[in-house]
XYZ file of C-alpha atoms in Angstrom:
787
model
C 0.101 -0.029 -0.044
C 1.344 3.435 -1.034
C 1.131 6.378 1.406
C -0.806 8.150 -1.395
C -3.615 5.670 -0.888
C -3.977 6.724 2.777
C -7.239 8.556 3.681
C -8.740 10.140 6.675
C -5.490 11.819 7.887
C -4.898 15.566 8.439
C -3.915 17.622 5.443
C -0.244 17.654 5.062
C 0.287 14.219 6.903
C 0.970 12.228 3.713
C 3.380 14.860 2.374
C 5.222 14.729 5.821
C 5.613 11.009 5.608
C 6.884 11.286 2.041
C 9.375 13.831 3.079
C 10.627 11.239 5.483
C 11.134 8.795 2.776
C 8.044 6.799 3.471
C 6.637 6.125 0.125
C 5.097 2.691 0.831
C 3.956 0.874 3.983
C 5.433 -2.059 5.323
C 3.182 -5.239 5.182
C 2.260 -5.049 8.910
C 1.461 -1.396 8.504
C -0.841 -2.039 5.505
C -2.508 -5.011 7.332
C -3.275 -2.564 10.286
C -4.901 -0.096 8.004
C -6.922 -2.694 6.344
C -7.996 -3.948 9.935
C -9.391 -0.413 10.548
C -6.509 1.421 12.428
C -7.386 4.651 10.584
C -11.083 4.113 11.009
C -11.244 3.945 14.886
C -11.124 0.111 15.088
C -9.302 -1.516 18.153
C -6.180 -3.297 16.962
C -3.272 -5.490 18.690
C -0.201 -5.252 16.406
C 2.289 -8.042 17.623
C 5.246 -7.507 15.341
C 9.100 -7.599 15.678
C 11.119 -4.651 16.709
C 11.985 -2.158 13.747
C 9.033 -3.384 11.843
C 7.112 -0.129 11.927
C 4.891 -0.291 14.939
C 5.261 3.399 15.652
C 3.875 4.134 12.158
C 0.835 2.089 12.939
C 0.307 4.235 16.163
C 0.856 7.433 14.137
C -1.773 6.530 11.535
C -4.312 5.601 14.269
C -3.640 8.729 16.188
C -3.693 11.179 13.399
C -6.863 9.744 12.000
C -8.507 10.127 15.367
C -7.313 13.828 15.557
C -8.732 14.400 12.085
C -11.941 13.074 13.149
C -11.991 15.778 15.948
C -10.640 13.548 18.702
C -7.732 13.486 21.020
C -5.077 10.651 21.310
C -2.947 9.228 24.228
C 0.434 7.430 23.646
C 1.364 5.426 26.667
C 5.034 4.360 27.028
C 6.913 2.165 29.635
C 9.731 4.368 30.287
C 10.353 8.190 30.575
C 13.280 7.906 28.064
C 10.700 6.515 25.504
C 8.441 9.517 26.259
C 11.125 11.976 25.248
C 11.887 9.922 22.126
C 8.389 9.707 20.968
C 7.515 13.427 21.757
C 10.497 14.478 19.606
C 9.172 12.265 16.806
C 5.441 13.440 17.056
C 6.517 17.098 17.461
C 7.169 17.039 13.685
C 3.407 16.901 13.103
C 3.212 20.545 14.205
C 3.978 21.499 10.790
C 0.624 20.378 9.563
C -1.245 21.558 12.738
C -1.225 18.588 15.220
C 0.251 19.453 18.646
C 1.935 17.130 21.108
C 2.584 17.276 24.814
C 4.352 15.029 27.203
C 3.875 14.297 30.794
C 5.737 11.901 33.009
C 6.365 13.177 36.587
C 4.440 15.099 39.356
C 2.022 12.355 40.259
C -0.392 14.808 42.081
C -0.876 17.069 39.038
C -3.730 16.748 36.490
C -1.651 18.448 33.824
C -4.616 20.589 32.716
C -2.479 22.314 30.047
C -2.593 19.085 28.019
C -6.288 19.597 27.350
C -5.363 21.777 24.433
C -2.953 19.104 22.845
C -3.996 16.745 20.093
C -1.484 14.012 21.137
C -0.149 13.308 24.547
C 2.646 11.100 25.432
C 2.754 9.807 29.060
C 4.198 6.812 31.126
C 1.525 4.403 32.401
C 2.178 5.449 35.985
C 1.524 9.060 35.076
C -1.739 8.128 33.232
C -2.828 6.099 36.308
C -2.167 9.168 38.561
C -4.186 11.415 36.145
C -7.083 9.082 36.573
C -6.808 9.045 40.330
C -6.719 12.902 40.430
C -9.624 13.262 38.113
C -7.986 14.934 35.064
C -11.115 16.070 33.126
C -9.547 16.011 29.727
C -9.113 12.260 29.988
C -12.912 11.998 29.003
C -12.097 13.648 25.693
C -9.825 10.804 24.495
C -10.936 8.924 21.383
C -7.734 6.936 20.830
C -5.198 5.391 23.161
C -1.970 3.599 22.042
C -0.177 1.300 24.549
C 3.362 0.883 23.557
C 5.249 -2.454 24.658
C 1.872 -3.805 25.959
C 3.640 -7.143 26.465
C 5.181 -5.518 29.561
C 1.709 -6.300 31.432
C 3.744 -9.507 32.156
C 6.086 -7.400 34.256
C 5.582 -8.096 38.030
C 6.297 -4.586 39.004
C 4.801 -2.356 36.295
C 2.505 -4.633 34.521
C -0.589 -4.247 36.862
C -0.554 -0.464 36.585
C -0.709 -0.726 32.763
C -3.361 -3.382 32.721
C -5.608 -1.309 35.276
C -5.079 1.917 33.593
C -6.264 0.434 30.232
C -9.248 -1.041 31.827
C -10.170 2.353 33.522
C -9.697 4.334 30.275
C -11.905 1.938 28.496
C -14.573 2.288 31.037
C -14.349 6.092 31.194
C -14.499 6.280 27.318
C -16.560 3.034 26.107
C -16.224 4.128 22.485
C -12.442 4.842 22.645
C -10.092 3.160 20.091
C -7.469 0.985 21.712
C -4.296 0.230 19.716
C -1.834 -2.029 21.537
C 1.753 -2.554 20.259
C 3.656 -5.662 21.239
C 6.534 -7.740 20.534
C 5.754 -11.144 19.092
C 4.421 -13.077 21.997
C 2.960 -16.500 22.660
C -0.657 -15.331 23.151
C -1.303 -12.165 21.305
C -4.718 -13.461 20.425
C -5.546 -13.540 24.219
C -4.597 -9.802 24.451
C -6.724 -9.012 21.339
C -9.760 -10.842 22.743
C -9.401 -8.950 26.041
C -9.253 -5.480 24.238
C -11.956 -6.508 21.657
C -9.452 -5.891 18.990
C -8.326 -7.190 15.587
C -5.026 -8.846 15.476
C -1.983 -8.225 13.237
C 0.416 -10.990 14.201
C 3.563 -11.321 12.124
C 7.206 -12.049 12.186
C 7.958 -9.895 9.139
C 10.928 -7.674 9.348
C 12.090 -4.902 6.849
C 15.547 -6.505 6.750
C 16.715 -10.126 7.355
C 17.522 -11.100 10.789
C 19.913 -14.089 11.129
C 20.026 -15.795 14.586
C 22.833 -18.149 15.531
C 25.344 -19.310 18.024
C 28.989 -18.801 18.058
C 31.113 -21.825 19.130
C 34.703 -22.367 18.477
C 35.693 -20.347 15.412
C 32.321 -20.636 13.710
C 29.084 -18.672 13.773
C 26.252 -21.138 12.930
C 22.956 -19.613 11.820
C 19.246 -20.733 11.921
C 19.102 -20.944 8.158
C 21.958 -23.638 8.209
C 24.657 -21.139 6.919
C 28.018 -20.703 8.795
C 30.342 -17.707 9.080
C 33.914 -18.285 10.227
C 34.851 -15.986 13.057
C 38.200 -17.121 14.554
C 38.958 -16.321 18.157
C 42.706 -15.439 18.491
C 44.430 -16.965 21.502
C 43.109 -15.776 24.758
C 40.766 -13.406 23.063
C 37.088 -13.360 24.309
C 34.468 -14.574 21.875
C 32.568 -11.266 22.026
C 35.793 -9.404 21.154
C 36.313 -11.392 18.007
C 32.755 -10.943 17.034
C 32.886 -7.125 17.553
C 36.169 -6.987 15.575
C 34.806 -8.996 12.698
C 31.659 -6.677 12.349
C 33.619 -3.519 12.731
C 35.676 -4.437 9.707
C 32.481 -4.197 7.788
C 31.802 -0.812 9.451
C 29.024 -2.312 11.388
C 28.193 -1.628 15.070
C 27.622 -4.159 17.994
C 25.510 -4.381 21.008
C 26.783 -6.827 23.788
C 24.250 -7.829 26.498
C 25.675 -9.053 29.685
C 24.007 -9.841 33.065
C 25.463 -7.191 35.507
C 26.692 -3.695 35.735
C 30.229 -4.811 36.639
C 30.300 -7.106 33.639
C 28.962 -4.270 31.441
C 31.808 -2.011 32.519
C 34.506 -4.721 32.297
C 33.285 -5.634 28.834
C 33.387 -1.967 27.639
C 36.975 -1.530 28.799
C 38.092 -4.766 26.938
C 36.139 -4.092 23.777
C 37.468 -0.435 23.713
C 40.831 -2.132 22.851
C 39.082 -3.489 19.763
C 37.094 -0.441 18.644
C 39.839 2.068 19.162
C 41.583 0.555 16.166
C 38.772 1.404 13.865
C 38.413 5.009 14.687
C 39.144 7.974 12.231
C 40.894 11.031 13.373
C 37.768 12.910 13.121
C 35.927 10.373 15.268
C 38.668 10.480 17.939
C 38.166 14.254 18.128
C 34.389 13.925 18.474
C 34.645 11.112 20.997
C 37.094 13.123 23.135
C 34.492 16.014 23.265
C 31.712 13.425 24.117
C 33.939 12.090 26.853
C 34.363 15.685 28.364
C 30.536 15.985 28.462
C 30.326 12.784 30.364
C 32.809 13.842 32.878
C 31.131 17.174 33.262
C 27.807 15.524 34.094
C 29.042 13.886 37.149
C 32.337 13.823 38.970
C 32.315 10.143 39.914
C 34.390 6.992 39.202
C 31.483 5.566 37.082
C 31.625 8.692 35.093
C 35.342 8.743 34.657
C 35.345 4.918 33.661
C 32.551 5.686 30.987
C 34.518 8.691 29.621
C 37.595 6.619 29.300
C 35.637 3.837 27.392
C 33.868 6.330 25.236
C 37.250 7.886 24.008
C 38.015 4.468 22.572
C 34.652 4.117 20.752
C 33.091 1.863 23.345
C 30.632 2.394 26.051
C 28.677 0.617 28.821
C 24.876 1.297 29.649
C 23.068 0.326 32.836
C 20.689 1.852 35.292
C 23.515 3.245 37.399
C 24.284 5.942 34.785
C 22.474 9.342 35.052
C 19.683 9.859 32.461
C 21.859 12.452 30.564
C 24.734 10.100 30.438
C 22.483 7.346 28.962
C 21.120 9.826 26.431
C 24.580 10.811 25.300
C 25.644 7.251 24.824
C 22.375 6.277 23.056
C 22.580 9.265 20.730
C 26.335 8.654 19.885
C 25.600 4.984 19.169
C 22.736 5.774 16.910
C 24.942 8.197 15.000
C 27.455 5.331 14.723
C 30.064 7.432 16.416
C 30.305 4.859 19.259
C 31.040 1.460 17.741
C 29.973 -0.893 20.619
C 27.811 -0.831 23.733
C 28.054 -3.358 26.453
C 24.674 -3.275 28.256
C 22.449 -4.797 30.880
C 19.036 -5.853 29.468
C 17.639 -2.480 30.353
C 18.748 -1.280 26.986
C 16.424 -3.885 25.257
C 13.318 -2.338 26.990
C 12.214 -0.176 23.994
C 14.860 2.626 23.458
C 15.681 2.887 19.726
C 19.246 1.658 19.718
C 19.649 -0.927 16.772
C 23.023 -2.414 15.789
C 24.115 -4.641 12.950
C 25.297 -7.320 15.321
C 23.678 -8.047 18.772
C 25.647 -10.478 20.936
C 23.861 -11.989 23.907
C 26.890 -12.964 25.861
C 25.038 -13.874 29.221
C 21.884 -15.775 28.921
C 21.757 -16.480 32.573
C 21.313 -13.979 35.531
C 21.047 -14.277 39.299
C 17.479 -14.891 40.412
C 17.004 -14.782 44.233
C 13.834 -16.881 43.892
C 15.768 -19.570 42.146
C 18.773 -19.442 44.589
C 21.212 -18.879 41.915
C 21.730 -18.313 38.203
C 18.589 -18.958 35.969
C 18.142 -18.753 32.264
C 16.481 -15.702 30.814
C 12.994 -15.841 29.274
C 12.699 -16.437 25.523
C 10.787 -13.092 25.151
C 13.551 -11.136 26.909
C 16.351 -12.643 24.617
C 14.153 -12.188 21.614
C 13.783 -8.560 22.429
C 17.582 -8.128 22.723
C 18.017 -9.940 19.476
C 15.295 -7.861 17.776
C 17.766 -4.829 18.237
C 19.980 -6.287 15.361
C 19.595 -4.375 12.076
C 18.492 -0.831 11.111
C 16.582 -0.267 7.881
C 18.643 2.119 5.547
C 22.004 1.521 7.421
C 22.290 -2.213 7.770
C 21.985 -4.753 4.776
C 21.188 -7.424 7.418
C 20.927 -7.922 11.174
C 22.682 -10.822 13.136
C 21.807 -11.854 16.686
C 24.378 -14.153 18.362
C 24.429 -16.346 21.318
C 27.819 -17.520 22.807
C 28.452 -21.162 23.565
C 31.378 -22.868 25.315
C 30.743 -26.385 24.043
C 28.926 -28.383 21.334
C 26.234 -29.368 23.782
C 25.625 -25.880 24.915
C 25.407 -24.678 21.357
C 22.601 -27.236 20.645
C 20.986 -26.275 23.899
C 20.881 -22.460 22.862
C 19.298 -23.281 19.475
C 16.639 -25.373 21.179
C 16.106 -22.883 24.150
C 16.072 -19.591 22.303
C 16.632 -19.796 18.541
C 13.847 -22.303 17.684
C 11.633 -21.481 20.632
C 8.410 -19.367 20.662
C 8.279 -16.515 23.209
C 6.243 -17.190 26.487
C 2.723 -16.090 26.642
C 2.057 -12.779 28.485
C 0.387 -13.409 31.805
C -1.259 -10.835 34.135
C 0.298 -10.193 37.563
C -2.576 -8.217 38.856
C -3.678 -10.784 41.545
C -0.439 -10.339 43.601
C -1.541 -8.649 46.686
C 1.020 -5.656 46.619
C -0.286 -4.590 43.169
C -3.861 -5.121 43.971
C -4.023 -3.163 47.239
C -2.750 -0.111 45.311
C -5.350 -0.382 42.428
C -8.280 -1.341 44.675
C -7.793 1.684 46.750
C -7.486 3.996 43.653
C -10.459 2.389 41.944
C -12.521 3.074 45.114
C -11.254 6.613 45.676
C -11.619 7.699 42.075
C -15.324 6.347 42.012
C -14.877 3.653 39.472
C -16.371 1.307 42.066
C -18.712 2.236 44.949
C -19.552 -1.181 46.107
C -17.902 -4.619 46.513
C -19.881 -5.951 43.562
C -18.983 -3.046 41.445
C -15.424 -3.477 42.393
C -15.474 -7.074 41.256
C -17.295 -6.254 38.147
C -14.561 -3.585 37.255
C -11.764 -6.196 38.063
C -13.597 -8.635 35.778
C -12.782 -6.404 32.823
C -8.935 -6.948 33.297
C -6.664 -9.386 31.494
C -6.198 -11.262 34.782
C -9.963 -12.187 34.925
C -9.927 -13.338 31.363
C -6.910 -15.586 32.065
C -7.776 -16.759 35.523
C -8.249 -20.572 35.856
C -8.742 -20.470 39.624
C -12.459 -19.895 40.405
C -12.848 -17.377 43.211
C -9.079 -16.398 43.330
C -9.661 -12.756 42.398
C -12.434 -12.414 44.758
C -10.489 -13.909 47.624
C -7.540 -11.668 47.134
C -9.723 -8.670 46.737
C -11.447 -9.391 50.053
C -8.088 -9.691 51.832
C -7.079 -6.300 50.334
C -10.277 -4.634 51.475
C -9.699 -5.980 54.974
C -6.201 -4.486 54.946
C -7.341 -1.053 53.601
C -10.181 -0.936 56.184
C -7.885 -1.816 59.111
C -5.548 1.052 58.180
C -8.362 3.525 57.775
C -8.135 4.014 54.052
C -11.716 2.905 53.360
C -15.071 2.396 55.121
C -17.364 -0.498 54.399
C -21.057 -0.498 54.979
C -23.322 -3.476 54.309
C -26.485 -1.366 54.904
C -27.464 -1.082 51.128
C -29.705 -3.791 49.417
C -29.000 -5.328 45.965
C -31.110 -2.847 44.068
C -29.133 0.115 45.397
C -25.874 -1.398 44.086
C -27.374 -2.584 40.776
C -25.904 0.394 38.858
C -22.448 -0.466 40.096
C -22.304 -4.081 39.612
C -24.435 -6.537 37.693
C -23.546 -9.926 39.114
C -24.054 -11.517 42.520
C -21.498 -13.546 44.353
C -21.851 -16.373 46.826
C -21.044 -14.129 49.677
C -23.851 -11.745 48.496
C -26.342 -14.552 48.427
C -25.253 -15.590 51.901
C -25.932 -12.147 53.195
C -29.372 -11.984 51.696
C -28.461 -10.287 48.573
C -27.137 -7.206 50.337
C -24.003 -5.624 48.840
C -21.222 -3.845 50.574
C -20.702 -0.061 50.060
C -17.202 1.109 49.747
C -15.980 4.687 50.362
C -12.384 5.943 50.601
C -11.853 7.883 53.719
C -10.138 11.363 53.544
C -6.808 9.654 54.389
C -7.451 7.087 51.664
C -8.249 9.851 49.145
C -4.971 11.504 50.139
C -3.025 8.243 49.685
C -4.354 7.613 46.275
C -3.815 11.171 45.028
C -0.171 10.999 46.341
C 0.244 7.776 44.219
C 1.505 5.825 47.115
C 1.406 2.179 47.868
C -1.105 1.987 50.790
C 1.472 -0.093 52.691
C 3.865 2.802 52.366
C 1.441 5.203 53.601
C 0.583 2.869 56.622
C 4.206 2.686 57.430
C 4.721 6.501 57.283
C 1.585 7.146 59.282
C 2.319 4.708 62.008
C 6.093 5.950 62.174
C 4.871 9.498 62.675
C 2.201 8.670 65.230
C 4.830 6.633 67.293
C 7.289 9.543 67.481
C 7.395 10.937 71.060
C 10.031 13.612 70.012
C 10.751 15.618 66.987
C 12.000 13.206 64.441
C 15.607 13.514 63.227
C 16.472 13.564 59.517
C 17.873 10.107 59.755
C 14.794 8.862 61.452
C 12.633 10.097 58.655
C 14.950 8.952 55.871
C 14.970 5.550 57.440
C 11.180 5.573 57.648
C 10.727 6.287 53.989
C 13.444 3.881 53.101
C 11.522 0.898 54.519
C 8.502 1.523 52.441
C 7.722 -0.712 49.396
C 7.902 2.406 47.251
C 11.747 2.888 47.832
C 14.025 0.276 46.464
C 16.394 -0.115 49.339
C 20.073 -0.810 49.103
C 20.914 -4.325 49.850
C 23.687 -5.445 52.527
C 26.825 -6.616 51.153
C 28.984 -9.268 52.826
C 29.974 -7.913 56.269
C 27.694 -5.032 56.316
C 25.118 -6.538 58.645
C 27.725 -6.120 61.448
C 28.537 -2.509 60.282
C 24.986 -1.391 60.268
C 24.012 -3.417 63.204
C 26.560 -1.161 65.146
C 25.071 1.969 63.546
C 21.588 0.763 64.610
C 22.557 0.391 68.217
C 24.252 3.743 68.132
C 21.203 5.526 66.754
C 18.347 3.351 67.683
C 16.614 6.167 69.578
C 16.246 8.146 66.338
C 14.405 5.357 64.412
C 10.590 5.496 64.167
C 8.322 2.524 64.660
C 8.923 -0.932 66.184
C 12.111 -2.461 65.274
C 12.078 -6.269 64.624
C 14.067 -8.444 66.918
C 17.492 -9.388 65.690
C 16.417 -13.093 65.929
C 13.829 -12.226 63.105
C 16.710 -12.558 60.700
C 14.890 -11.605 57.493
C 12.997 -8.673 58.860
C 16.024 -7.457 60.830
C 18.121 -7.590 57.717
C 15.507 -5.495 55.927
C 15.586 -3.092 58.727
C 19.293 -2.673 58.415
C 19.085 -2.354 54.536
C 16.727 0.462 54.988
C 19.052 1.975 57.452
C 21.815 1.740 54.981
C 19.555 3.534 52.536
C 18.672 6.182 55.143
C 22.167 6.821 55.967
C 22.986 7.419 52.309
C 20.377 10.025 52.203
C 21.697 11.602 55.424
C 25.197 11.708 53.799
C 23.789 13.371 50.944
C 21.792 15.898 53.170
C 24.989 16.508 54.998
C 26.757 17.673 51.844
C 29.034 14.658 51.472
C 30.549 14.819 48.123
C 28.913 12.876 45.372
C 31.930 10.913 44.352
C 32.579 9.847 47.993
C 28.929 8.661 48.353
C 28.907 6.703 45.198
C 32.208 4.987 46.112
C 31.057 4.444 49.819
C 27.899 2.712 48.868
C 29.166 1.201 45.571
C 26.599 2.694 43.356
C 26.479 4.743 40.232
C 25.466 8.359 39.820
C 22.166 7.336 38.399
C 21.375 5.199 41.481
C 22.175 8.204 43.755
C 19.935 10.479 41.764
C 17.188 7.825 41.867
C 17.518 7.409 45.565
C 17.298 11.178 46.094
C 14.338 11.720 43.809
C 12.354 8.986 45.367
C 13.159 10.160 48.839
C 12.134 13.696 47.969
C 8.799 12.349 46.527
C 8.077 10.173 49.554
C 8.958 12.940 52.160
C 6.675 15.201 50.212
C 3.955 12.568 50.460
C 4.859 12.210 54.200
C 4.323 15.955 54.693
C 0.789 15.678 53.192
C 0.070 12.623 55.395
C 1.327 14.419 58.429
C -0.993 17.238 57.676
C -3.847 14.868 57.182
C -3.465 13.093 60.541
C -2.707 16.460 62.185
C 0.743 15.452 63.115
C 3.028 17.841 65.152
C 5.909 16.789 63.043
C 4.759 18.304 59.757
C 7.576 20.897 59.899
C 10.310 18.407 60.740
C 9.265 16.342 57.664
C 9.140 19.416 55.471
C 12.744 20.300 56.520
C 14.048 16.703 56.018
C 12.557 16.787 52.497
C 13.976 20.212 51.534
C 17.494 19.065 52.818
C 17.385 15.792 50.663
C 16.033 17.810 47.633
C 19.025 20.150 47.638
C 21.548 18.002 49.469
C 22.305 20.669 52.138
C 22.645 21.003 55.831
C 19.760 22.924 57.511
C 21.661 26.318 57.541
C 21.737 26.420 53.675
C 18.080 25.862 53.179
C 17.388 29.548 52.554
C 20.315 30.043 50.225
C 19.404 27.116 47.843
C 16.019 28.728 47.569
C 17.619 31.248 45.278
C 17.549 30.137 41.630
C 20.892 28.897 40.397
C 22.295 28.288 43.891
C 23.048 24.620 44.322
C 24.739 22.833 47.238
C 28.296 23.763 46.329
C 27.621 27.365 45.682
C 25.545 27.690 48.692
C 28.305 26.474 50.950
C 30.822 28.683 49.337
C 28.587 31.675 49.844
C 27.858 30.738 53.466
C 31.579 30.412 54.128
C 32.120 33.899 52.820
C 29.488 35.251 55.152
C 26.541 35.372 52.841
C 24.127 33.311 54.932
C 20.667 34.149 53.468
C 19.150 35.696 50.315
C 18.871 39.050 51.870
C 22.738 39.139 52.157
C 23.029 38.643 48.335
C 21.137 41.974 47.928
C 23.795 43.869 49.833
C 26.921 41.823 49.844
C 30.123 43.255 48.127
C 30.005 42.313 44.415
C 33.689 41.528 44.328
C 33.179 38.828 47.182
C 30.119 37.469 45.252
C 32.160 37.246 42.012
C 35.084 35.415 43.662
C 32.728 33.021 45.288
C 30.625 32.241 42.235
C 33.646 32.323 39.824
C 31.950 33.753 36.818
C 30.233 37.135 35.990
C 27.317 35.544 34.094
C 26.574 33.181 36.873
C 26.929 35.961 39.545
C 24.614 38.277 37.697
C 21.943 35.653 37.363
C 21.949 34.702 40.989
C 21.836 38.272 42.170
C 19.058 39.002 39.920
C 17.214 35.870 41.159
C 17.907 37.149 44.819
C 16.148 40.417 43.910
C 19.204 42.696 43.884
C 18.431 46.064 42.336
C 21.559 46.286 40.253
C 22.971 42.689 39.544
C 25.405 43.872 36.801
C 29.007 42.808 37.257
C 30.381 45.366 34.749
C 33.670 46.691 36.073
C 33.611 44.542 39.141
C 36.896 42.965 40.236
C 37.216 39.714 42.218
C 37.914 40.393 45.951
C 40.989 39.160 47.541
C 39.862 36.653 50.138
C 41.525 34.474 52.796
C 41.409 30.766 53.487
C 38.132 31.130 55.159
C 36.434 32.207 51.973
C 35.278 30.476 48.855
C 37.680 27.710 48.838
C 36.688 26.574 52.254
C 33.376 25.077 53.033
C 32.285 23.053 56.066
C 34.593 23.031 58.850
C 35.173 19.202 59.158
C 36.412 17.152 56.218
C 36.950 13.965 57.898
C 33.602 12.536 56.971
C 33.742 13.445 53.398
C 31.258 16.211 53.622
C 31.466 19.096 50.994
C 34.661 20.555 52.454
C 37.167 20.426 49.509
C 38.097 23.086 47.154
C 38.489 20.891 44.258
C 39.433 20.969 40.626
C 35.907 20.913 39.721
C 35.680 24.567 41.153
C 38.059 25.795 38.599
C 36.682 29.079 37.284
C 34.867 29.158 33.981
C 32.882 31.684 32.244
C 29.500 30.222 33.043
C 30.431 28.063 35.956
C 27.940 25.539 34.675
C 28.270 22.832 37.478
C 26.257 19.994 35.859
C 26.475 17.341 38.678
C 23.562 16.280 40.921
C 24.862 18.528 43.811
C 24.536 21.649 41.827
C 20.863 21.637 40.750
């Protein structure tokens, strides 16, 4: 089907696609159009990576907009939201507007009401439903990207419930679900009342095979010789081989440490293939990475990048990940060694994908366990980019003939597993049951069960009564923690509008149904997007506090909630944090488990370790020292700080809700962790452009509050801030009548001034005048501590 044959799109859309080089639709795209994608029909497209799923989404959304509607594109990752927004913004040239929303779970993002296409994560859409965003009722088309992630234990239930709620809110809405090829795409299509496009067609050939010895054996029976020299690693030989054809490589490994080690080794291969121009560009890229964060992880990444290699894992900051991905897409970087996070949808294809590690540690299995077929196929699907690669190759590595045969049977010839709902797990259900009640989607027990019957779980369940049993357990938990109230006073007719079927329990009670209503506290918990168990932990901790909680006490409290991924204890650390526990036991909120309850006590200590990291950050400990002390990457630190800021903000709202006297203590702890500063710097960091390092230097120079910036000697300010442009901006933000630095000379200051920060450096707090403070014109300070 030619693009010229497309109808029902906004004027100018076809011309735009043609300008992008799209003259003819891929077969799956044409099949989607024939199935009614541009006519408002529900559709599930289960097609391989790089086979045109986004075009199917675009055609569906643009046709909905042309009919006067509004479209929502749901993505699993924030990085994907940014990627898709950039892609869809091109539609503005023919009058279709796009907006993106991913954070701030308390906001209804009303400004999006004027946008034709909205891009959001599933969690953000769920929060919009909870907070009653009116514009959701205007949706006529919703696209769910990577819908197979419903199978994910952590994020899948949110996507599943969100789709069910949107369908109930807008019964006539078109649903387009995009998926990898999975074992039960037909079940997903049946659940969504959708037509199915299920194909393994790809725009370029993908050969899958196993490398063993000196040979690469493919699924079509062909063989390619790739010799391994001496002690060389298999992946190094494979990377060198494809580089000689000017192709790039993705190498998937099972841990961060392995990704970093592989990137170092493979840099020795890629550096030999770099042109002088590429070396210059890579050196500049490495400097950007170093500027982003002054940590060992950043320096290691920069060193690899200079050689044309990189690693990619969740420990990197989001900006570092973006720099690596963009450079790889531009073929400036030749090889990336990555954990499986890179296979989760971000557009980073390579000519050759090498799955080095097909096992990873699984605590539930007590050791190393094979990856799922679907996950390996997702990695392999990254091989080959249309327009750049004549073919794609996906390779598994074997150490023996028997293992080679096993890998063919386990992954090459195997079909992906079916997608299974994880909604009935109690942690997921308690969150979504409360939200369903609080947002008014169900006002009775029967209505709640009826709503849950519209989920994928209900359509897949083979256990009669399982959903009902788990739901009742969750309702009891929510009631016992004062999140909901239950009333059995209504009769069946009163609840008829909310639920159409009668359960055995209803019959036993004479046909009476149970009314459900969220309490004021329950509404607050749902609006804050908290796991009810997190809220209960926080509320009980605040209620049990006899004295004003310390920062560590509050950081430990939020660190032991289900919403915080706490640090785990390394070998020997149970003793270290056990000693810290006994030293500071009086500061910790709530009832500590007995040390004889080994699992619970270990969790308590792991939360204490996480809380201590946050305390170190709020005490101005240097970022590099923190990442080294806790063996984490800059991305991990930023994630912990962001999560703690969110949870403490929620704790502040909960404290106000229960009339706690500790609201101010929570507010101060949140502000300190947000800015990474001691209490005396909180006023200074409220000035735009003043981060933790600048605030400490200003304070050491006697400038202790914003008012001081309005009267301080400009020469002192210039010396402390080390840049005229920066100084002018900060003085203007502080309200200085004349912020200009024209003609101002830096003041001569002693050792107690800008090069000295906190008095005591023995604990690694922000005390050093380091090389990172070397004066520059804009003093841009791009690390976490500076913003």
